[in-house]
Short mmCIF file of C-alpha atoms and ligand atoms in Angstrom, two decimals:
data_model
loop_
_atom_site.label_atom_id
_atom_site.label_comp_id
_atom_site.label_asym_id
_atom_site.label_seq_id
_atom_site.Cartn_x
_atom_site.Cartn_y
_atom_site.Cartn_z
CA UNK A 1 30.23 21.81 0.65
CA UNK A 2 29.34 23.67 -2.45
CA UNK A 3 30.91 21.01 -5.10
CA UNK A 4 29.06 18.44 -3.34
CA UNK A 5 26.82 16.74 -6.33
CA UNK A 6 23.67 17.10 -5.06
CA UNK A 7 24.06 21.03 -4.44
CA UNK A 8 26.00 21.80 -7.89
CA UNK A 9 23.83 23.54 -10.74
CA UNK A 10 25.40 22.70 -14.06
CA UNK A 11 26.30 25.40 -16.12
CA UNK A 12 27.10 24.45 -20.10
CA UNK A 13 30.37 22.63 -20.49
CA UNK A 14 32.49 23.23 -22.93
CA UNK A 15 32.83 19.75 -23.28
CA UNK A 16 30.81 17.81 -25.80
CA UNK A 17 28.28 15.93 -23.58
CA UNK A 18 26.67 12.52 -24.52
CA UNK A 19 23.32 11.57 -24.99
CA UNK A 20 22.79 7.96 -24.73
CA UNK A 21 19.67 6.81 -26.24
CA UNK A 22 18.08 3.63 -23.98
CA UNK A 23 19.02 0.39 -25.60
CA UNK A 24 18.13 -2.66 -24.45
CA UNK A 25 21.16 -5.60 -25.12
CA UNK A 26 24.34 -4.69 -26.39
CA UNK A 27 24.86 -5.58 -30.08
CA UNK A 28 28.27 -4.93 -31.75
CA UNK A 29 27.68 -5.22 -34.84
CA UNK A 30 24.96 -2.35 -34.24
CA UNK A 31 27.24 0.54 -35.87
CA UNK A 32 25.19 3.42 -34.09
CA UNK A 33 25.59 1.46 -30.40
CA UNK A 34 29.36 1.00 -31.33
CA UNK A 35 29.67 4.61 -31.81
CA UNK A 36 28.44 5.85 -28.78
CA UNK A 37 30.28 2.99 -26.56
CA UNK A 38 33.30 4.88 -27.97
CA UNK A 39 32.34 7.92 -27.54
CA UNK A 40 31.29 6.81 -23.68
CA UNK A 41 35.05 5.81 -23.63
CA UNK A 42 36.46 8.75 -25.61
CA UNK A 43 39.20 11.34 -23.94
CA UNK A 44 37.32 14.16 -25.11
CA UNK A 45 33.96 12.90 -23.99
CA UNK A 46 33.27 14.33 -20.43
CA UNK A 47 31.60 11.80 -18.23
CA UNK A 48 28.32 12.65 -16.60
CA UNK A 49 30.14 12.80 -13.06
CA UNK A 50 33.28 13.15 -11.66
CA UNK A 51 34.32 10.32 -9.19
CA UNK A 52 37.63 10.12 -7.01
CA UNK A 53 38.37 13.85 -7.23
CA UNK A 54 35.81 15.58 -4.87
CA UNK A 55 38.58 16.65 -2.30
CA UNK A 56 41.15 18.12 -5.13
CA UNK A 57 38.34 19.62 -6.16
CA UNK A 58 36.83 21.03 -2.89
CA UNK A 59 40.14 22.55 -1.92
CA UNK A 60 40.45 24.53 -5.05
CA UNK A 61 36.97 26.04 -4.98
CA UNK A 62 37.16 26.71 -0.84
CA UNK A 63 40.41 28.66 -1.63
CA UNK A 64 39.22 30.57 -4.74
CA UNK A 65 35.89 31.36 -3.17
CA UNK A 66 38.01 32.88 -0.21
CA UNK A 67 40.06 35.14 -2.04
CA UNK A 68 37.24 36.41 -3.65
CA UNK A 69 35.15 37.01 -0.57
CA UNK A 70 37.82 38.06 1.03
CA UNK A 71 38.61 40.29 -1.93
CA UNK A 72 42.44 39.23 -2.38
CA UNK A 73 44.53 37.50 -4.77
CA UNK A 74 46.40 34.68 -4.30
CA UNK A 75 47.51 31.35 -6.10
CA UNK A 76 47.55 27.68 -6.53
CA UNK A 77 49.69 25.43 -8.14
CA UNK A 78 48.30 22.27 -9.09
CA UNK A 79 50.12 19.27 -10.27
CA UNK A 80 50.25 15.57 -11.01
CA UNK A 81 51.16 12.97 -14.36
CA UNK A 82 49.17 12.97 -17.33
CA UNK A 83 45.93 12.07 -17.26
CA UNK A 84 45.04 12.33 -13.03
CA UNK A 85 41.85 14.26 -13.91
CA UNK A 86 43.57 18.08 -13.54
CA UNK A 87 42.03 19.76 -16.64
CA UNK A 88 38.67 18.12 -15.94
CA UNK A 89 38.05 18.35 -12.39
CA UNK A 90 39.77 22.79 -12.67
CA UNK A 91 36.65 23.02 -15.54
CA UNK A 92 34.25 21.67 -12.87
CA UNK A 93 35.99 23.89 -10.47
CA UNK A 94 35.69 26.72 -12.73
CA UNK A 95 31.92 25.78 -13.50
CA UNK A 96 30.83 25.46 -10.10
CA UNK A 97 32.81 28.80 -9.64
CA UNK A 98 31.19 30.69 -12.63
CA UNK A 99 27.78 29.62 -10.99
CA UNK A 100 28.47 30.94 -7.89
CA UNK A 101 29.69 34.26 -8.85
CA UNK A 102 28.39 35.20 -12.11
CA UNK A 103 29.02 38.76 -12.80
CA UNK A 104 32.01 38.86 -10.19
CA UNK A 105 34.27 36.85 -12.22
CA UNK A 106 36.00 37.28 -15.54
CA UNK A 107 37.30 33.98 -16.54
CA UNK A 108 40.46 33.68 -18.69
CA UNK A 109 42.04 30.45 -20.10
CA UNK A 110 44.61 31.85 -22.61
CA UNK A 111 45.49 28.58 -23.91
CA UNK A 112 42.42 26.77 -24.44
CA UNK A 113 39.51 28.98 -25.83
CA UNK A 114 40.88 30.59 -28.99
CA UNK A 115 37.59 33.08 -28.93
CA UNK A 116 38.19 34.15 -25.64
CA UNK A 117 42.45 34.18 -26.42
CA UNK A 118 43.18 37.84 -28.50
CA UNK A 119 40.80 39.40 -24.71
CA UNK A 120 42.47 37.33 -22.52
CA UNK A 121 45.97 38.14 -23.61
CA UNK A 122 45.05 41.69 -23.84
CA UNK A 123 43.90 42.03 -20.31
CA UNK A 124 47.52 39.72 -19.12
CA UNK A 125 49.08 42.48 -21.16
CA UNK A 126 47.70 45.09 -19.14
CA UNK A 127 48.29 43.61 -16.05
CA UNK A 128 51.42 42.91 -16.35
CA UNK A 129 52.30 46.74 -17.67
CA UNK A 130 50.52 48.53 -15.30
CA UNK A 131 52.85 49.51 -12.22
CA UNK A 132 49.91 48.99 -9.31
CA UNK A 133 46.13 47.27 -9.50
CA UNK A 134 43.57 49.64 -8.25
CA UNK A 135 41.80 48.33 -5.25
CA UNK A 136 38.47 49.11 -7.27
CA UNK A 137 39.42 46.35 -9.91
CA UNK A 138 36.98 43.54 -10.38
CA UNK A 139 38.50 40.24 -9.42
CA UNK A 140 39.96 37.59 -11.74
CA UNK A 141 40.40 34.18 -12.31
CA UNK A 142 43.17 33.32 -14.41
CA UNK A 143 43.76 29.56 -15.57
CA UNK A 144 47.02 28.97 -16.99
CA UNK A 145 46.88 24.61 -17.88
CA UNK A 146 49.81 22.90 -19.04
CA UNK A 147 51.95 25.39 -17.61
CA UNK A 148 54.81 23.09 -18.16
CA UNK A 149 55.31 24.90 -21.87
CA UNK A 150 55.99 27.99 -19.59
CA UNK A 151 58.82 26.85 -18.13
CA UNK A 152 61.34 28.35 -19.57
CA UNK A 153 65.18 28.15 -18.95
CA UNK A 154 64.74 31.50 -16.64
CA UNK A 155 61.46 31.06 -15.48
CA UNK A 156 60.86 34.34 -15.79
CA UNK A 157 57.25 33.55 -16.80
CA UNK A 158 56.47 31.48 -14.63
CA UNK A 159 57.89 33.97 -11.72
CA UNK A 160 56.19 37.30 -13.20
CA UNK A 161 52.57 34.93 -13.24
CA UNK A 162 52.86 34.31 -9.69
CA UNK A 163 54.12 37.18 -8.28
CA UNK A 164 50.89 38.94 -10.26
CA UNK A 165 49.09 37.62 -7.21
CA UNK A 166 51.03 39.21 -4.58
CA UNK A 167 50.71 42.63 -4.96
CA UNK A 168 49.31 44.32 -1.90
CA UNK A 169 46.59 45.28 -4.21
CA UNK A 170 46.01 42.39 -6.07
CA UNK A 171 42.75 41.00 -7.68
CA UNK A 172 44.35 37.99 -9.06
CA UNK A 173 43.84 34.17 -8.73
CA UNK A 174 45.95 32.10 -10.44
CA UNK A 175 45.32 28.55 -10.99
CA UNK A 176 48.30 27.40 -12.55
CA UNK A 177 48.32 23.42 -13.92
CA UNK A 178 51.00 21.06 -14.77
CA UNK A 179 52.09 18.02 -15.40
CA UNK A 180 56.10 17.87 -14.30
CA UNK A 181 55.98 16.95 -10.71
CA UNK A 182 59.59 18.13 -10.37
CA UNK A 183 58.37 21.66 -11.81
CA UNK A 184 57.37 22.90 -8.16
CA UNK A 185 60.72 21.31 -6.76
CA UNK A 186 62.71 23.45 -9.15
CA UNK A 187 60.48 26.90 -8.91
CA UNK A 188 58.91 26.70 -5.93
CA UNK A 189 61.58 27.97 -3.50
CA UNK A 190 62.11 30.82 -6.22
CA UNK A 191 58.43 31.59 -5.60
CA UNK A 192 58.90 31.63 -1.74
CA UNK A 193 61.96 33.76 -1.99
CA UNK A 194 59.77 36.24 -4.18
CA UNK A 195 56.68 35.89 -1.25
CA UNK A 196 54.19 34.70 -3.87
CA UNK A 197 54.27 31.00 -3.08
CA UNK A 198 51.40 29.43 -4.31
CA UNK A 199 49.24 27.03 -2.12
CA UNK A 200 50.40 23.33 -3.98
CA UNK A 201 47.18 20.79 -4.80
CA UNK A 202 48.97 17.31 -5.77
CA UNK A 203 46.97 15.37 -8.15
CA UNK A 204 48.43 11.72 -7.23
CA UNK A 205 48.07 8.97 -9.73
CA UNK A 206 45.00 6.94 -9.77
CA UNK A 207 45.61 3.26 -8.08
CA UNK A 208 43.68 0.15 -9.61
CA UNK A 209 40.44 0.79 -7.45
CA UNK A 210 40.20 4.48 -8.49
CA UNK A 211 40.82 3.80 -12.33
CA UNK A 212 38.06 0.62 -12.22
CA UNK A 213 35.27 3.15 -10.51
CA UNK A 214 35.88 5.46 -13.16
CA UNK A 215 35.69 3.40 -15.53
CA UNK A 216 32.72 1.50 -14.36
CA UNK A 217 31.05 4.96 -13.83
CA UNK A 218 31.49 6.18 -17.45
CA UNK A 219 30.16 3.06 -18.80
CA UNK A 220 26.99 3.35 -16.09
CA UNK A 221 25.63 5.67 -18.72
CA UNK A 222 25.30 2.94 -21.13
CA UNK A 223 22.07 0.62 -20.60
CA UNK A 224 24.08 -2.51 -22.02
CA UNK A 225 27.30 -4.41 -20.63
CA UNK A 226 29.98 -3.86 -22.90
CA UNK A 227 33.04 -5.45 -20.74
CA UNK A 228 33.34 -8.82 -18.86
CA UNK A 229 33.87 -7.35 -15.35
CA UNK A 230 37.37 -9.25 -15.34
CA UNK A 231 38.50 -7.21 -18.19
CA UNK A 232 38.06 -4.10 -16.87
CA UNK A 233 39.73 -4.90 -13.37
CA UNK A 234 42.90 -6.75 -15.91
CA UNK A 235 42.88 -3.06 -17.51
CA UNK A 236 42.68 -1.15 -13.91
CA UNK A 237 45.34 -3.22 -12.71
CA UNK A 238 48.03 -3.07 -15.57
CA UNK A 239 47.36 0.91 -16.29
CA UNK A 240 47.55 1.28 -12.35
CA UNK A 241 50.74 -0.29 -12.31
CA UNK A 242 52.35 1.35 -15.24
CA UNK A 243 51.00 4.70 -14.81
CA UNK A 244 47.76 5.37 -13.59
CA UNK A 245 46.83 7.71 -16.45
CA UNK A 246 42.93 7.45 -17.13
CA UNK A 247 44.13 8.35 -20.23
CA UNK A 248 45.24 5.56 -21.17
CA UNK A 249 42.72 3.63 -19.62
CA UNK A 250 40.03 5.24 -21.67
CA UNK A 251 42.61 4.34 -25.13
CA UNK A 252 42.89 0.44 -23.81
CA UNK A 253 39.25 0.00 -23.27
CA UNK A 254 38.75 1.55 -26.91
CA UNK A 255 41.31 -0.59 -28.63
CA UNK A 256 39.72 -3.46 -26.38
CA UNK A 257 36.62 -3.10 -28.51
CA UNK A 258 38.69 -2.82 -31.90
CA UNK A 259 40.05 -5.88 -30.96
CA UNK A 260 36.60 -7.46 -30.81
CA UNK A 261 35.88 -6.16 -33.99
CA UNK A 262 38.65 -7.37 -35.77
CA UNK A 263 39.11 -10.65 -34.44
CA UNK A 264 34.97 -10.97 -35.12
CA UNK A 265 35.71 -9.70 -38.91
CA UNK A 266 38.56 -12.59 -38.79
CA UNK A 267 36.20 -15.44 -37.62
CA UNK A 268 33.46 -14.39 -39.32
CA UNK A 269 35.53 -14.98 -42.45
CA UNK A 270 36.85 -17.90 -41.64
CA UNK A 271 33.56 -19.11 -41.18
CA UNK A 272 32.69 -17.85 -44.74
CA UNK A 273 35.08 -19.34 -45.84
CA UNK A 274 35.16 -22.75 -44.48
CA UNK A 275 31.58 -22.81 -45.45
CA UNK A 276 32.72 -22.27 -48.57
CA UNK A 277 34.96 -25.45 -48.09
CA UNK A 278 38.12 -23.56 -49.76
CA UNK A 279 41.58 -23.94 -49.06
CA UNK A 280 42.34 -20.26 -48.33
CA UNK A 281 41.92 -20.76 -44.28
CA UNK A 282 45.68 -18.74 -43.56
CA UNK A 283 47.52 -20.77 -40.98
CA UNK A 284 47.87 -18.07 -38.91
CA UNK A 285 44.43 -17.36 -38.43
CA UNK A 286 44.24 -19.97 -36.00
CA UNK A 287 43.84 -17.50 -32.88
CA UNK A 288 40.86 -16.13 -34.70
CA UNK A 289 39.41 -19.64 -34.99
CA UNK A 290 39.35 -20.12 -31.49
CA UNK A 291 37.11 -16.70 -31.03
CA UNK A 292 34.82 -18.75 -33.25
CA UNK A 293 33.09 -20.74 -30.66
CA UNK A 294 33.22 -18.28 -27.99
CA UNK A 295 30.72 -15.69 -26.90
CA UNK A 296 31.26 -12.91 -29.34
CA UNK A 297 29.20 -9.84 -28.06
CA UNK A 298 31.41 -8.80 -25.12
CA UNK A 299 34.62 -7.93 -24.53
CA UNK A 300 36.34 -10.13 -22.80
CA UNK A 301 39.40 -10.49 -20.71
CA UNK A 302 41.67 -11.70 -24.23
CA UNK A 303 40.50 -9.02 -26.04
CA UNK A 304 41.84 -6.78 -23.41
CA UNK A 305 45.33 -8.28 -22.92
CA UNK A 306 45.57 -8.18 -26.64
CA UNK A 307 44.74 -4.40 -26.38
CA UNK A 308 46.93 -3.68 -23.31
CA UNK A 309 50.10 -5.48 -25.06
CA UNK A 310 49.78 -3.48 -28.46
CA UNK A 311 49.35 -0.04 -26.30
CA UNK A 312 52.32 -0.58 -24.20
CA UNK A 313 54.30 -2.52 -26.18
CA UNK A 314 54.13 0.93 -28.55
CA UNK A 315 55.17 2.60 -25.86
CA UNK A 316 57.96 1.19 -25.73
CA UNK A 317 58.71 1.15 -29.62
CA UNK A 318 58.30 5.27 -28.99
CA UNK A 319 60.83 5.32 -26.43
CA UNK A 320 63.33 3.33 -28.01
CA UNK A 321 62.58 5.39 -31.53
CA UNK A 322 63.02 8.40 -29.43
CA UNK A 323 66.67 7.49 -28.74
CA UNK A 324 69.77 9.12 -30.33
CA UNK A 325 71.45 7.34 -32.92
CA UNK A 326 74.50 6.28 -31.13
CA UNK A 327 72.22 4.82 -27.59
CA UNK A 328 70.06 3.18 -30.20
CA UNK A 329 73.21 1.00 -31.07
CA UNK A 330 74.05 0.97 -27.64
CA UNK A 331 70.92 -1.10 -27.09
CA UNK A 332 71.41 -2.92 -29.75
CA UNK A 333 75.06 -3.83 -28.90
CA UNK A 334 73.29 -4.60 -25.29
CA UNK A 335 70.48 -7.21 -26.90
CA UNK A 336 73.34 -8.56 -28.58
CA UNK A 337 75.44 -9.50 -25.24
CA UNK A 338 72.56 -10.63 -23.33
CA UNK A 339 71.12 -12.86 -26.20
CA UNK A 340 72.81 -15.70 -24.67
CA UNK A 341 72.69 -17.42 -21.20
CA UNK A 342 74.69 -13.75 -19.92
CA UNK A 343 73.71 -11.67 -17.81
CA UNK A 344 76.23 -9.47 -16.61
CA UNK A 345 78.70 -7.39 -18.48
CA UNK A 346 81.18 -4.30 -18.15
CA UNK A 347 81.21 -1.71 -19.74
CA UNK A 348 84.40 -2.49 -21.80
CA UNK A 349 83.13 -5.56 -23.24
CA UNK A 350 79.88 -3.38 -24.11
CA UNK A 351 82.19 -0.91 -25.66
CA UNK A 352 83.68 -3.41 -27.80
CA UNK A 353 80.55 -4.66 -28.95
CA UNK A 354 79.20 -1.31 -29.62
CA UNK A 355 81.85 -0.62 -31.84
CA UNK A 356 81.91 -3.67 -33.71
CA UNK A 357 78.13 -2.78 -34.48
CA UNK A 358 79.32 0.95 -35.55
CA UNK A 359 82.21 -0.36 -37.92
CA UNK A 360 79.45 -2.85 -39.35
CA UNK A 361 77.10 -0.21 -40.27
CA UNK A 362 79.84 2.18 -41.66
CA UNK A 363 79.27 4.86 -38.28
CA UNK A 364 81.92 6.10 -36.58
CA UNK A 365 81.43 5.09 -33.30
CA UNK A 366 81.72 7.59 -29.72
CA UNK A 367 84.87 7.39 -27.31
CA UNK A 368 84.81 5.44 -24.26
CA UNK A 369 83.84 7.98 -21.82
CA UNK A 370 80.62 9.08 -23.98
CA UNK A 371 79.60 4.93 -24.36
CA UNK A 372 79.76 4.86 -20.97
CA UNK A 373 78.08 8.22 -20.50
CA UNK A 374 75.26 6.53 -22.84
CA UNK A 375 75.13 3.74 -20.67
CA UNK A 376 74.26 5.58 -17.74
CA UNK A 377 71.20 7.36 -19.35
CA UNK A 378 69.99 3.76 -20.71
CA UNK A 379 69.97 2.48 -17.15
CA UNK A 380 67.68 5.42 -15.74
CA UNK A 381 65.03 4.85 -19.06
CA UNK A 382 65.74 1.05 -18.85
CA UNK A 383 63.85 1.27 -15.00
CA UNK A 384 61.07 2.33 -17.46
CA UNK A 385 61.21 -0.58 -20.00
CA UNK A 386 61.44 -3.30 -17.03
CA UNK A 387 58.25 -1.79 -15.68
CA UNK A 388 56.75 -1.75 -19.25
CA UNK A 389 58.08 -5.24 -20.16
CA UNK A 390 56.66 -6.97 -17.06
CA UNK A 391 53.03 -6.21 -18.53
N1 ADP B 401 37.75 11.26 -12.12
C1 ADP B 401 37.47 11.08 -13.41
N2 ADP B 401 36.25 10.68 -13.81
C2 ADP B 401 35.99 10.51 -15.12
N3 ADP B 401 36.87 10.68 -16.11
C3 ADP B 401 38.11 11.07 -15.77
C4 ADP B 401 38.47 11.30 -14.40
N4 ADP B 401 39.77 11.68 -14.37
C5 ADP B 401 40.20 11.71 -15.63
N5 ADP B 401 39.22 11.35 -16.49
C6 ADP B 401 39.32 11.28 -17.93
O1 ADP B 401 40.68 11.02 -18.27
C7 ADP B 401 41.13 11.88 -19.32
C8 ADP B 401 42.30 12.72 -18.86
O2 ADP B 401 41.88 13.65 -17.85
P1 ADP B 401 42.48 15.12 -17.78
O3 ADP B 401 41.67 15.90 -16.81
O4 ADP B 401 42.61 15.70 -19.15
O5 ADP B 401 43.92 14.81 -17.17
P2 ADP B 401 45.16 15.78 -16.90
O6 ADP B 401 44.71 17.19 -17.16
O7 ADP B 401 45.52 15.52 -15.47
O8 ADP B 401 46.23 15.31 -17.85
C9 ADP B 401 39.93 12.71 -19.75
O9 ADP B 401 39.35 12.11 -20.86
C10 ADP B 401 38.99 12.64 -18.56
O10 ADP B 401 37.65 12.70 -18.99
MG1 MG B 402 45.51 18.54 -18.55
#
């Protein structure tokens, strides 16, 4: 196929792409070699290949390269969580597109290239305002990412986008991309009703295998072993579990290597200052003193746990932050309850607590039927903490 590797010409990305210089042994405290390990793991960094996505992204340039021999329009809807490799694999799409058609294609993505944004809104505008596309038009791509912001309570967007596509006369791809799985569920049958129902690319969630090739691929670029093997398959597994967002893969390997730094600026002053034979040692630097004897110019599997409890255990500080006043003291009347040896409760003996909690903190509390209203939304996010908490 044409997005095979070996047959792909690169065109420029518009991502920043890394040079890595040959280094011998990885060193640390080497600020310059530290800087472009990060980099290597940054979000924004695009890797020198992409793995694990050669079918998603086969399927989307087959059916784009169709319509336009085939000179018709038609659409796609592709979806899948944050961070399953959408935005990156549609730009290789898009590349390997670009290359293959050069002067056929106009390329518009609204959203993302502000330089390209006043054109590309101008030619939507016309589209959309002209009654019928002439059959002498030149054919367009349009990318619409994150198309989750379009969904309004109507949908009307989202409709009039698609059904651009449909016209008899139409010159229009649409790749639309989002994140809300239940998006096509809820517009989808709308779409079929209107006859402009998109052809639907899943993205699924990367398992532990998927997100440890990736990984291991990005940091293939890199002449020096950063990671103790058994650290990167730790952060596979947990991230696979949880999520399988490479996203947040890429963030735990980074705070991984902050970890190392800080707990190496922690023993290395404790050496200092035992050297020093002075009676400032902190007690609680104990953990740190441990790191002392150990090999110190890799990242190992502690340094990762460390890393993967402060990422998710943030997470879950977010969600709980995120909560209304009145199911924040819900939770709180909950933690309360199930301090003890219990286990079980009902909801009256919740509501009771909950109000105690209220009266103490001068807040008048909610009626019954809205505590146990509250209760019922806590149980559907709480599936979300137990998965969380496990890590
Ligand atoms: N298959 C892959 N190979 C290398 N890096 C990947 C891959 N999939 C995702 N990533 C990285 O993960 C991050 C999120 O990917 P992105 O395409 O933005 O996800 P989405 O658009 O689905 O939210 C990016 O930094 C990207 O470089
Ligand atoms: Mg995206």
């Amino acid at each position: 196929g044409v997005c095979n590797g070996s047959e792909v010409r690169l065109v420029k990305s518009p991502r920043k792409r890394i040079a890595f210089p040959e280094k011998p042994k990885w060193n640390p405290k080497d600020s310059a070699q530290m800087s472009i390990v990060k980099e290597a793991l940054h979000v924004s960094s695009a890797p020198l290949a992409i793995v694990c996505r050669e079918d998603e992204q086969k399927r989307v340039f087959e059916f784009c390269k169709t319509s336009i021999e085939e000179e018709r329009g038609g659409s796609l809807y592709v979806c899948g969580c944050p961070g399953t490799g959408k935005t990156l694999s549609m730009e290789k799409v898009m590349q390997n597109l670009l290359d293959w058609v050069k002067e056929m294609l106009e390329v518009y993505q609204p959203l993302k290239k502000v330089n390209r944004a006043s054109s590309a809104l101008h030619h939507l505008q016309k589209l959309f305002s002209q009654k019928k596309q002439s059959s002498t038009e030149k054919m367009m791509l349009i990318v619409a990412d994150e198309l989750d912001y379009l969904s309004t309570k109507d949908r009307f967007v989202l409709h009039d986008l698609f059904m651009l596509t449909s016209f008899p006369f139409s010159r229009c791809i649409l790749i639309g991309i989002a994140n809300a799985l239940d998006l096509a569920d809820r517009f989808l049958p709308k779409l079929q009703a209107l006859n402009c129902k998109p052809v639907v690319v899943t993205f699924r969630a990367y398992s532990k295998d998927q997100i440890l090739g990736i990984l291991r691929q990005r940091l293939a670029a890199l002449s020096f072993d950063v990671f103790n093997p058994q650290a990167l398959e730790l952060c596979a597994r947990k991230v696979a579990a949880a999520s399988g967002d490479m996203r947040k893969a890429l963030c735990v390997c980074r705070s991984a290597i902050e970890m190392l730094e800080e707990l190496r600026d922690a023993s290395s002053t404790m050496n200092f200052l035992q050297q020093e034979n002075t009676s400032l040692a902190q007690p609680n630097s104990s953990a740190a003193e441990c790191f002392v004897k150990r090999e110190n110019n890799i990242v190992r599997v502690d340094h990762m746990a460390l890393a993967l409890a402060r990422t998710f255990k943030s997470t879950i500080v977010d969600i709980i932050q995120s909560l209304p006043q009145h199911q924040q003291i819900v939770l709180c009347s909950m933690v309360k309850l199930f301090r003890g040896s219990k286990n079980y409760t009902t909801v009256g003996e919740l509501n009771r607590f909950y109000i105690e909690l209220c009266k103490s903190s001068h807040i008048p509390p909610a009626g019954f039927l809205e505590t146990s209203n509250m209760c019922r939304v806590l149980s559907a996010q709480l599936n979300r903490f137990c998965v969380l908490l496990i890590l």
